[in-house]
Amino acid sequence: MSNSSLATLPPTDRADVTARLRDALLAANFTADGLLELLGAPAYAALARSETVPALRATRGDTPLETLVRLFLLQQPVPHARVEGVLPLDACADAGWLVRTGGDEVAATVDVRPYGGPGGEDWFIVSDLGCAVGGAGGIDSRGRQADAEVVLGVGGASTTLAGITVRTPVGSALDLGTGSGIQALHAAQHATRVTATDVNPRALQIAALTLALSGAPTADLRRGSLFEPIRDDETYDLIVSNPPFVISPGARLTYRDGGMAGDDLCRTLVQQAGQRLNGGGFAQFLANWQHVEGEDWQDRLRSWVPRGCDAWIVQREVQDITQYAELWLRDAGDHRGDTAEYQARYDAWLDEFEARKVRAVGFGWIALHRTDAAEPSITVEEWPHPVEQPLGDTVRAHFDRIDYLRAHDDAALLAGHFRLAAEVVQEQVGLPGAEDPEHVVLRQNRGMRRATRVDTVGAGFAGVCDGTLSAGRILDAIAQLVGEDPVLLRDRTPAQIRLLVEQGFLEPAR
């Protein structure tokens, strides 16, 4: 479809009106905390499922906050008189934030969703009408399908990427495919210079509105695909992207369909990122990848990693091709349209997968760290289990541990000092009443929340690691207790210590 049904956006050069609008929103407590208090947890959660009835029931009054929720979040026309007491109505209408709908009512031209920043900031994410709650499928309540250039608000993918991103002060950050600007908004809090790109000019305008309405520093907004808008001499300390990763036939919807065959867009993004990273920099992406018949999916992803980079790739979910096609057809609202057209699109999707021998699609995250090491570390794993968010510190610590292990051979490892990570517990598994457990498991309650099986030596070693004694001296003491040759114990234990360090159960005490 063309974008003819999309509303005209407010201009980005009316900073005076945007500032007055922000002040009015904050004065009415139109914030993430204010919404939760007004709506209650069930109605608040229902919004993420595209269900607005509970929120409509909770906003039947005439308080300023209820008025703003109905106007900007639920897209309900509101009487002129009610809005006039809450917002600078004439200025907002003149600047295009509001439009008169006839009679004595006004309506919003864009979604505005309150969003809480990691430091307690009150931010506002701007998106196209209906797309702040429940994704593009939410716009279909009026019988429409998604427009090609529609710009979504905050979804699960957006918050996942924001949560896993390493948040250390940096000189420069790049947000590829910025959409509504949420990643650029986060990056602006710890990067001196932020560049944000998108192939969709409408997205760049909305990102500018998000930054301005949130009171954040401006970003350098550039139009183009992937790294095309970036000059040859430009490099960055942080690159993030929630790209149009959907593996689909054609490029129907700009926000999700990359327009390249199969998973080539994600592969290209990852492969080209290495040369754009400064030494020590991070690049972090969400991605989809194909599981191809006769091909190991982990080897497929290892081949994507650029030279000079360590990588940590985590597959969080796998869907068979029918589940995958249905998910994204529903995302666009196709299931609510013409049945024959829906079936034809479904059929075309399966034809595409079968032609490429794709049996399933994986979803997860890819993190790169530019080290230029002679022997790069590439970890590809499947981890569908719950993790702690935000996870940015865990990602950074993973690569720090990889650097440490690469720099320490077994002799240096035994001379090193370690501490047991916070909130690691030991579980003993065995038959009830048995004198000795069948095995011992160490379990994390933070970060990735991993569990790993260890032998009695490994459990004893981890239990006494408090940074005071070297690993070698601890093993000598254990050897004396269990009656084992200390030389043999020192010889066979470093591999287990490396695993415990790599997975975050032990931390170097520096």
Coordinates of C-alpha atoms in Angstrom, one line a residue:
M1 CA 0.0 0.0 0.0
S2 CA 1.0 3.6 -0.4
N3 CA 1.4 5.8 2.7
S4 CA -1.6 7.9 1.7
S5 CA -3.5 6.8 4.8
L6 CA -0.7 7.9 7.2
A7 CA -1.2 11.2 9.0
T8 CA 0.9 14.2 8.2
L9 CA 3.6 14.5 10.9
P10 CA 4.3 17.5 13.1
P11 CA 7.4 19.4 11.9
T12 CA 10.7 19.0 13.6
D13 CA 11.6 22.7 13.7
R14 CA 9.0 23.8 16.2
A15 CA 11.1 23.3 19.4
D16 CA 9.1 25.9 21.3
V17 CA 5.8 24.0 20.9
T18 CA 7.5 20.6 21.6
A19 CA 8.9 22.0 24.8
R20 CA 5.5 23.3 25.9
L21 CA 3.9 20.0 25.0
R22 CA 6.5 18.1 27.1
D23 CA 6.0 20.3 30.1
A24 CA 2.2 19.8 29.9
L25 CA 2.6 16.0 29.6
L26 CA 4.8 15.9 32.7
A27 CA 2.6 18.3 34.6
A28 CA -0.3 15.8 34.1
N29 CA 1.9 12.9 35.2
F30 CA 1.6 11.4 31.7
T31 CA 4.6 9.1 32.5
A32 CA 5.2 5.4 32.6
D33 CA 4.7 5.4 36.4
G34 CA 1.6 7.6 36.1
L35 CA 0.1 5.2 33.5
L36 CA 0.7 2.2 35.7
E37 CA -0.9 3.9 38.7
L38 CA -3.9 5.1 36.7
L39 CA -4.6 1.9 34.7
G40 CA -3.5 -0.8 37.1
A41 CA -1.2 -3.7 36.1
P42 CA -3.8 -5.8 34.1
A43 CA -5.0 -2.9 31.9
Y44 CA -1.4 -1.7 31.4
A45 CA -0.3 -5.2 30.4
A46 CA -3.3 -5.5 28.1
L47 CA -2.1 -2.6 26.0
A48 CA 0.9 -4.6 24.9
R49 CA -1.5 -7.2 23.5
S50 CA -3.4 -4.6 21.5
E51 CA -6.3 -4.8 23.9
T52 CA -7.5 -1.3 24.7
V53 CA -10.9 -2.0 26.4
P54 CA -9.5 -2.2 29.9
A55 CA -7.6 1.1 29.4
L56 CA -10.8 2.7 28.0
R57 CA -12.7 1.6 31.1
A58 CA -10.0 3.0 33.4
T59 CA -10.1 6.4 31.7
R60 CA -13.8 7.3 31.9
G61 CA -13.2 10.3 34.1
D62 CA -12.1 13.8 33.1
T63 CA -8.8 14.2 34.9
P64 CA -5.9 15.6 32.8
L65 CA -4.1 12.3 32.8
E66 CA -7.2 10.4 31.6
T67 CA -7.6 13.0 28.9
L68 CA -4.1 12.5 27.6
V69 CA -4.2 8.7 27.7
R70 CA -7.4 8.7 25.6
L71 CA -6.0 11.3 23.2
F72 CA -2.4 10.1 22.6
L73 CA -2.3 6.5 23.6
L74 CA -5.8 5.2 22.8
Q75 CA -6.4 7.6 19.8
Q76 CA -9.9 8.6 20.9
P77 CA -11.3 12.0 19.9
V78 CA -11.6 14.2 23.0
P79 CA -13.8 17.3 23.5
H80 CA -12.0 20.5 22.7
A81 CA -12.9 22.0 26.1
R82 CA -11.3 19.1 28.0
V83 CA -8.0 19.3 26.0
E84 CA -7.8 23.1 26.3
G85 CA -7.3 22.9 30.0
V86 CA -4.5 20.3 29.8
L87 CA -2.4 21.3 26.7
P88 CA -1.5 24.4 24.8
L89 CA -4.2 23.4 22.3
D90 CA -3.9 26.1 19.7
A91 CA -0.1 25.8 19.5
C92 CA -0.3 22.0 19.3
A93 CA -2.9 22.1 16.6
D94 CA -0.9 24.7 14.6
A95 CA 2.2 22.5 14.9
G96 CA 0.4 19.4 13.8
W97 CA 0.3 17.4 17.0
L98 CA -3.5 17.7 17.1
V99 CA -6.2 18.0 14.5
R100 CA -9.8 19.1 14.8
T101 CA -12.2 16.3 13.8
G102 CA -15.3 18.3 13.4
G103 CA -17.8 19.5 16.0
D104 CA -16.1 20.2 19.3
E105 CA -13.5 17.4 19.3
V106 CA -9.8 17.1 18.6
A107 CA -7.6 14.0 17.9
A108 CA -3.9 13.2 17.9
T109 CA -2.0 12.8 14.7
V110 CA 0.6 10.5 16.2
D111 CA 1.0 8.0 19.0
V112 CA 2.8 9.3 22.1
R113 CA 3.8 6.6 24.6
P114 CA 5.4 7.4 27.9
Y115 CA 8.6 5.4 28.4
G116 CA 10.8 5.2 31.5
G117 CA 14.5 5.5 30.9
P118 CA 17.1 3.4 32.8
G119 CA 18.0 6.2 35.1
G120 CA 14.4 7.2 35.9
E121 CA 14.0 9.6 33.0
D122 CA 10.6 10.4 31.6
W123 CA 10.7 9.9 27.9
F124 CA 8.1 9.8 25.2
I125 CA 8.2 7.6 22.1
V126 CA 6.4 8.9 19.1
S127 CA 5.1 6.5 16.4
D128 CA 2.3 6.3 13.8
L129 CA -1.2 6.1 15.0
G130 CA -2.1 2.8 16.6
C131 CA 1.5 1.5 16.6
A132 CA 2.4 2.4 20.2
V133 CA 0.4 -0.6 21.5
G134 CA 0.6 -4.1 20.1
G135 CA 2.7 -3.5 16.9
A136 CA 1.5 -2.8 13.4
G137 CA -1.3 -5.3 13.9
G138 CA -2.9 -2.8 16.3
I139 CA -3.7 -0.4 13.5
D140 CA -6.0 -2.9 11.9
S141 CA -8.8 -2.3 14.3
R142 CA -10.3 0.0 11.6
G143 CA -10.0 -2.7 8.9
R144 CA -6.8 -1.5 7.4
Q145 CA -3.6 -3.4 6.7
A146 CA -0.2 -1.9 7.6
D147 CA 1.1 0.8 5.3
A148 CA 4.5 0.3 3.7
E149 CA 6.2 3.2 5.5
V150 CA 4.4 2.9 8.9
V151 CA 6.7 3.5 11.9
L152 CA 6.2 1.4 15.0
G153 CA 6.6 2.4 18.6
V154 CA 8.2 0.4 21.4
G155 CA 7.8 -3.4 21.1
G156 CA 9.5 -6.4 22.7
A157 CA 12.3 -6.4 20.2
S158 CA 13.1 -2.7 21.0
T159 CA 13.2 -3.2 24.7
T160 CA 15.2 -6.4 24.3
L161 CA 17.9 -4.7 22.3
A162 CA 18.0 -1.7 24.7
G163 CA 18.4 -4.1 27.6
I164 CA 21.3 -6.1 26.2
T165 CA 23.3 -3.1 25.0
V166 CA 26.6 -2.3 26.7
R167 CA 26.1 1.1 28.4
T168 CA 29.6 2.5 29.0
P169 CA 30.5 6.2 28.2
V170 CA 31.6 6.4 24.6
G171 CA 32.6 9.0 22.1
S172 CA 30.4 7.9 19.3
A173 CA 27.4 5.6 18.7
L174 CA 25.5 4.5 15.6
D175 CA 21.9 3.4 15.5
L176 CA 21.2 1.6 12.1
G177 CA 17.5 1.5 11.2
T178 CA 16.4 3.8 14.0
G179 CA 12.6 3.6 13.5
S180 CA 11.0 5.6 16.2
G181 CA 14.4 6.5 17.7
I182 CA 14.4 4.5 20.9
Q183 CA 17.9 3.1 20.5
A184 CA 19.2 6.5 19.6
L185 CA 17.5 7.9 22.7
H186 CA 19.2 5.4 24.9
A187 CA 22.6 6.0 23.2
A188 CA 22.3 9.7 23.7
Q189 CA 22.6 9.2 27.5
H190 CA 26.1 7.8 27.3
A191 CA 27.5 8.8 23.9
T192 CA 29.0 12.2 23.0
R193 CA 27.9 11.8 19.4
V194 CA 25.0 9.8 18.1
T195 CA 24.3 9.0 14.4
A196 CA 21.0 7.4 13.5
T197 CA 20.0 6.1 10.0
D198 CA 16.9 4.7 8.4
V199 CA 15.9 4.0 4.8
N200 CA 12.4 5.4 5.6
P201 CA 12.4 9.3 5.7
R202 CA 9.2 9.2 7.8
A203 CA 11.1 7.2 10.5
L204 CA 13.8 9.9 10.6
Q205 CA 11.2 12.6 11.2
I206 CA 9.5 10.5 13.9
A207 CA 12.9 9.8 15.6
A208 CA 13.6 13.5 15.7
L209 CA 10.2 14.1 17.4
T210 CA 11.0 11.3 19.9
L211 CA 14.3 12.9 20.9
A212 CA 12.9 16.4 21.1
L213 CA 9.8 15.4 23.1
S214 CA 12.0 13.4 25.5
G215 CA 14.2 16.4 26.1
A216 CA 17.2 14.4 24.8
P217 CA 20.2 15.7 22.8
T218 CA 19.7 15.7 19.0
A219 CA 21.2 13.0 16.8
D220 CA 22.7 13.2 13.3
L221 CA 19.9 11.7 11.3
R222 CA 20.7 10.3 7.9
R223 CA 18.7 8.5 5.2
G224 CA 19.9 5.3 3.7
S225 CA 20.2 1.5 4.0
L226 CA 22.6 -0.2 6.4
F227 CA 26.0 1.5 6.3
E228 CA 25.3 3.5 3.0
P229 CA 24.9 6.9 4.8
I230 CA 28.2 6.4 6.7
R231 CA 31.4 8.0 5.2
D232 CA 34.3 5.7 4.6
D233 CA 36.4 7.4 7.3
E234 CA 33.7 7.2 10.0
T235 CA 34.0 4.6 12.8
Y236 CA 32.1 4.2 16.1
D237 CA 32.6 2.9 19.6
L238 CA 29.1 1.4 19.7
I239 CA 26.8 0.2 16.9
V240 CA 23.3 -1.0 17.6
S241 CA 20.5 -2.2 15.3
N242 CA 17.1 -3.6 15.5
P243 CA 17.0 -4.1 11.7
P244 CA 14.2 -5.2 9.4
F245 CA 15.2 -8.8 10.0
V246 CA 12.0 -10.6 8.9
I247 CA 12.8 -13.3 6.3
S248 CA 10.0 -12.8 3.8
P249 CA 9.2 -12.9 0.1
G250 CA 9.6 -9.4 -1.1
A251 CA 10.0 -6.1 0.7
R252 CA 6.4 -5.2 1.5
L253 CA 6.7 -3.4 4.8
T254 CA 9.7 -1.1 5.4
Y255 CA 9.8 -1.5 9.2
R256 CA 10.3 -5.3 9.1
D257 CA 11.2 -6.5 5.5
G258 CA 14.8 -6.0 4.6
G259 CA 14.4 -6.6 0.9
M260 CA 17.3 -9.0 0.6
A261 CA 17.0 -12.7 0.0
G262 CA 16.7 -15.0 3.0
D263 CA 18.7 -13.8 6.0
D264 CA 21.2 -11.9 3.8
L265 CA 20.4 -8.5 5.3
C266 CA 21.3 -9.7 8.8
R267 CA 24.5 -11.4 7.5
T268 CA 25.5 -8.3 5.6
L269 CA 24.9 -6.1 8.6
V270 CA 27.1 -8.2 10.8
Q271 CA 29.9 -8.7 8.3
Q272 CA 30.2 -5.0 7.5
A273 CA 30.1 -3.9 11.2
G274 CA 33.6 -5.0 12.0
Q275 CA 35.3 -2.4 9.8
R276 CA 33.1 0.3 11.3
L277 CA 34.1 -0.4 14.9
N278 CA 36.8 1.3 16.8
G279 CA 39.2 -0.9 18.8
G280 CA 37.4 -2.1 21.9
G281 CA 34.1 -1.1 20.5
F282 CA 30.8 -3.1 20.6
A283 CA 28.2 -3.9 17.9
Q284 CA 25.0 -5.4 19.0
F285 CA 22.1 -6.6 16.8
L286 CA 18.8 -8.5 16.9
A287 CA 18.6 -10.9 14.0
N288 CA 16.7 -13.8 12.4
W289 CA 18.6 -16.6 10.7
Q290 CA 17.6 -19.6 8.6
H291 CA 17.9 -23.2 9.6
V292 CA 18.7 -24.8 6.3
E293 CA 18.5 -28.5 5.6
G294 CA 21.9 -30.2 5.6
E295 CA 23.6 -27.2 7.3
D296 CA 24.6 -26.6 10.9
W297 CA 22.9 -23.3 12.0
Q298 CA 25.8 -22.5 14.4
D299 CA 28.4 -22.9 11.6
R300 CA 26.2 -20.6 9.4
L301 CA 26.4 -17.9 12.0
R302 CA 30.1 -18.3 12.7
S303 CA 30.7 -17.6 9.1
W304 CA 29.1 -14.2 9.5
V305 CA 31.5 -12.9 12.1
P306 CA 33.9 -10.3 10.7
R307 CA 37.7 -10.5 11.1
G308 CA 39.1 -8.7 14.2
C309 CA 36.0 -9.4 16.3
D310 CA 35.0 -11.7 19.1
A311 CA 31.4 -12.7 19.0
W312 CA 28.7 -13.9 21.3
I313 CA 25.6 -15.2 19.4
V314 CA 22.6 -16.4 21.4
Q315 CA 19.6 -18.1 19.8
R316 CA 16.6 -17.3 22.0
E317 CA 13.8 -18.9 20.0
V318 CA 13.2 -21.2 17.0
Q319 CA 10.0 -21.4 14.9
D320 CA 9.1 -23.8 12.2
I321 CA 8.3 -22.1 8.9
T322 CA 4.5 -22.3 9.3
Q323 CA 4.6 -20.6 12.7
Y324 CA 7.0 -18.0 11.4
A325 CA 4.8 -17.1 8.4
E326 CA 1.7 -16.9 10.5
L327 CA 3.4 -14.7 13.1
W328 CA 4.3 -12.0 10.5
L329 CA 1.1 -12.2 8.5
R330 CA -0.7 -11.5 11.7
D331 CA 1.8 -8.7 12.5
A332 CA 0.7 -6.9 9.4
G333 CA -3.0 -7.6 10.0
D334 CA -3.4 -9.8 6.9
H335 CA -5.5 -12.3 8.9
R336 CA -8.2 -9.7 9.1
G337 CA -8.4 -9.0 5.4
D338 CA -9.4 -10.9 2.4
T339 CA -9.1 -14.7 3.0
A340 CA -7.9 -15.5 -0.5
E341 CA -5.3 -12.9 -0.3
Y342 CA -4.1 -14.1 3.1
Q343 CA -3.8 -17.6 1.8
A344 CA -1.9 -16.5 -1.3
R345 CA 0.6 -14.6 0.9
Y346 CA 0.9 -17.6 3.2
D347 CA 1.5 -19.9 0.2
A348 CA 4.1 -17.5 -1.2
W349 CA 6.0 -17.5 2.1
L350 CA 6.2 -21.3 2.2
D351 CA 7.2 -21.4 -1.5
E352 CA 10.1 -19.1 -0.6
F353 CA 11.2 -21.2 2.3
E354 CA 11.0 -24.5 0.4
A355 CA 13.0 -23.2 -2.5
R356 CA 15.8 -22.3 -0.1
K357 CA 15.4 -25.6 1.9
V358 CA 14.7 -23.6 5.0
R359 CA 13.1 -25.8 7.8
A360 CA 13.0 -23.3 10.6
V361 CA 13.9 -19.7 11.6
G362 CA 16.0 -18.7 14.6
F363 CA 15.7 -15.4 16.5
G364 CA 18.2 -14.0 18.9
W365 CA 21.0 -11.5 19.4
I366 CA 24.5 -11.0 18.1
A367 CA 27.2 -9.1 20.0
L368 CA 30.6 -8.2 18.5
H369 CA 33.6 -6.9 20.3
R370 CA 36.5 -5.5 18.2
T371 CA 39.7 -6.9 19.7
D372 CA 41.9 -7.7 16.7
A373 CA 43.0 -10.7 18.6
A374 CA 45.2 -13.3 16.8
E375 CA 42.7 -16.0 17.9
P376 CA 39.2 -14.6 18.0
S377 CA 36.6 -16.1 20.3
I378 CA 33.2 -17.0 18.7
T379 CA 30.5 -18.4 21.0
V380 CA 27.3 -19.5 19.4
E381 CA 24.7 -21.0 21.7
E382 CA 21.0 -21.7 22.2
W383 CA 19.6 -20.2 25.4
P384 CA 15.7 -20.1 25.5
H385 CA 15.6 -19.8 29.2
P386 CA 14.7 -16.6 31.2
V387 CA 17.5 -14.1 31.7
E388 CA 17.8 -11.0 33.8
Q389 CA 17.3 -7.6 32.2
P390 CA 19.0 -5.3 31.7
L391 CA 21.8 -7.5 30.5
G392 CA 24.3 -5.0 29.2
D393 CA 26.7 -5.4 32.1
T394 CA 26.6 -9.2 31.6
V395 CA 27.4 -8.8 27.9
R396 CA 30.4 -6.6 28.7
A397 CA 31.6 -8.9 31.5
H398 CA 31.4 -11.9 29.1
F399 CA 33.9 -10.3 26.7
D400 CA 36.1 -9.1 29.6
R401 CA 36.3 -12.7 30.8
I402 CA 37.2 -13.9 27.2
D403 CA 40.0 -11.3 27.1
Y404 CA 41.3 -12.5 30.5
L405 CA 41.2 -16.2 29.5
R406 CA 42.9 -15.5 26.2
A407 CA 45.7 -13.7 28.0
H408 CA 46.3 -16.4 30.6
D409 CA 47.7 -19.9 29.9
D410 CA 47.2 -22.6 32.4
A411 CA 50.2 -21.6 34.5
A412 CA 49.0 -18.0 34.7
L413 CA 45.5 -19.2 35.4
L414 CA 46.7 -21.2 38.4
A415 CA 48.6 -18.2 39.7
G416 CA 45.5 -16.1 39.4
H417 CA 43.0 -15.2 42.1
F418 CA 39.2 -15.6 41.7
R419 CA 36.0 -14.7 43.5
L420 CA 32.7 -16.6 43.3
A421 CA 30.2 -14.4 41.4
A422 CA 27.3 -12.9 43.4
E423 CA 24.2 -15.0 44.0
V424 CA 25.6 -18.4 42.8
V425 CA 24.1 -21.3 44.7
Q426 CA 25.0 -25.0 44.9
E427 CA 22.5 -27.7 44.3
Q428 CA 23.1 -31.4 45.1
V429 CA 21.2 -33.9 43.0
G430 CA 20.7 -37.5 44.0
L431 CA 18.3 -40.1 45.4
P432 CA 16.6 -39.3 48.7
G433 CA 18.7 -40.6 51.6
A434 CA 21.8 -41.2 49.6
E435 CA 25.0 -40.6 51.4
D436 CA 26.6 -38.8 48.4
P437 CA 24.9 -36.8 45.6
E438 CA 25.0 -38.1 42.1
H439 CA 26.2 -34.7 40.9
V440 CA 26.6 -31.1 42.0
V441 CA 25.1 -28.1 40.1
L442 CA 26.2 -24.5 40.4
R443 CA 23.3 -22.1 39.5
Q444 CA 23.3 -18.4 38.9
N445 CA 20.5 -16.2 40.0
R446 CA 21.7 -13.2 38.0
G447 CA 22.6 -12.4 34.4
M448 CA 22.1 -15.4 32.1
R449 CA 21.0 -17.5 35.1
R450 CA 23.1 -20.4 33.9
A451 CA 23.5 -23.8 35.6
T452 CA 26.5 -26.1 35.2
R453 CA 27.4 -29.5 36.6
V454 CA 30.7 -29.7 38.5
D455 CA 32.6 -32.5 40.2
T456 CA 33.4 -32.3 43.9
V457 CA 36.7 -30.6 43.3
G458 CA 35.1 -28.0 41.2
A459 CA 32.4 -27.3 43.8
G460 CA 34.9 -27.2 46.6
F461 CA 37.2 -24.9 44.5
A462 CA 34.4 -22.5 43.7
G463 CA 33.2 -22.4 47.3
V464 CA 36.4 -21.1 48.7
C465 CA 37.2 -18.6 46.0
D466 CA 37.2 -15.2 47.8
G467 CA 40.1 -13.6 46.1
T468 CA 42.7 -14.2 48.8
L469 CA 44.4 -17.4 47.7
S470 CA 45.7 -18.3 44.2
A471 CA 43.9 -21.0 42.3
G472 CA 47.0 -23.2 42.6
R473 CA 47.2 -22.9 46.4
I474 CA 43.5 -23.7 46.6
L475 CA 44.0 -26.9 44.5
D476 CA 46.9 -27.9 46.7
A477 CA 44.8 -27.7 49.8
I478 CA 42.0 -29.7 48.1
A479 CA 44.5 -32.3 47.0
Q480 CA 45.6 -32.7 50.6
L481 CA 42.0 -33.1 51.8
V482 CA 41.0 -35.7 49.3
G483 CA 44.3 -37.5 49.2
E484 CA 45.1 -36.8 45.5
D485 CA 48.4 -36.0 43.9
P486 CA 48.5 -32.2 43.8
V487 CA 50.5 -32.2 40.5
L488 CA 47.8 -34.4 38.8
L489 CA 45.1 -32.2 40.2
R490 CA 46.8 -29.0 39.0
D491 CA 47.1 -30.7 35.6
R492 CA 43.4 -31.7 35.1
T493 CA 41.6 -28.8 36.8
P494 CA 42.4 -25.7 34.6
A495 CA 39.8 -26.7 32.0
Q496 CA 37.1 -26.7 34.6
I497 CA 38.3 -23.4 36.0
R498 CA 38.2 -21.9 32.5
L499 CA 34.6 -23.1 31.9
L500 CA 33.5 -21.6 35.3
V501 CA 35.2 -18.3 34.4
E502 CA 33.9 -18.2 30.8
Q503 CA 30.3 -18.8 32.0
G504 CA 30.5 -16.2 34.7
F505 CA 30.5 -18.4 37.9
L506 CA 34.0 -17.2 38.8
E507 CA 35.4 -13.7 38.3
P508 CA 39.0 -12.7 38.2
A509 CA 39.9 -10.8 41.4
R510 CA 42.0 -7.9 40.1

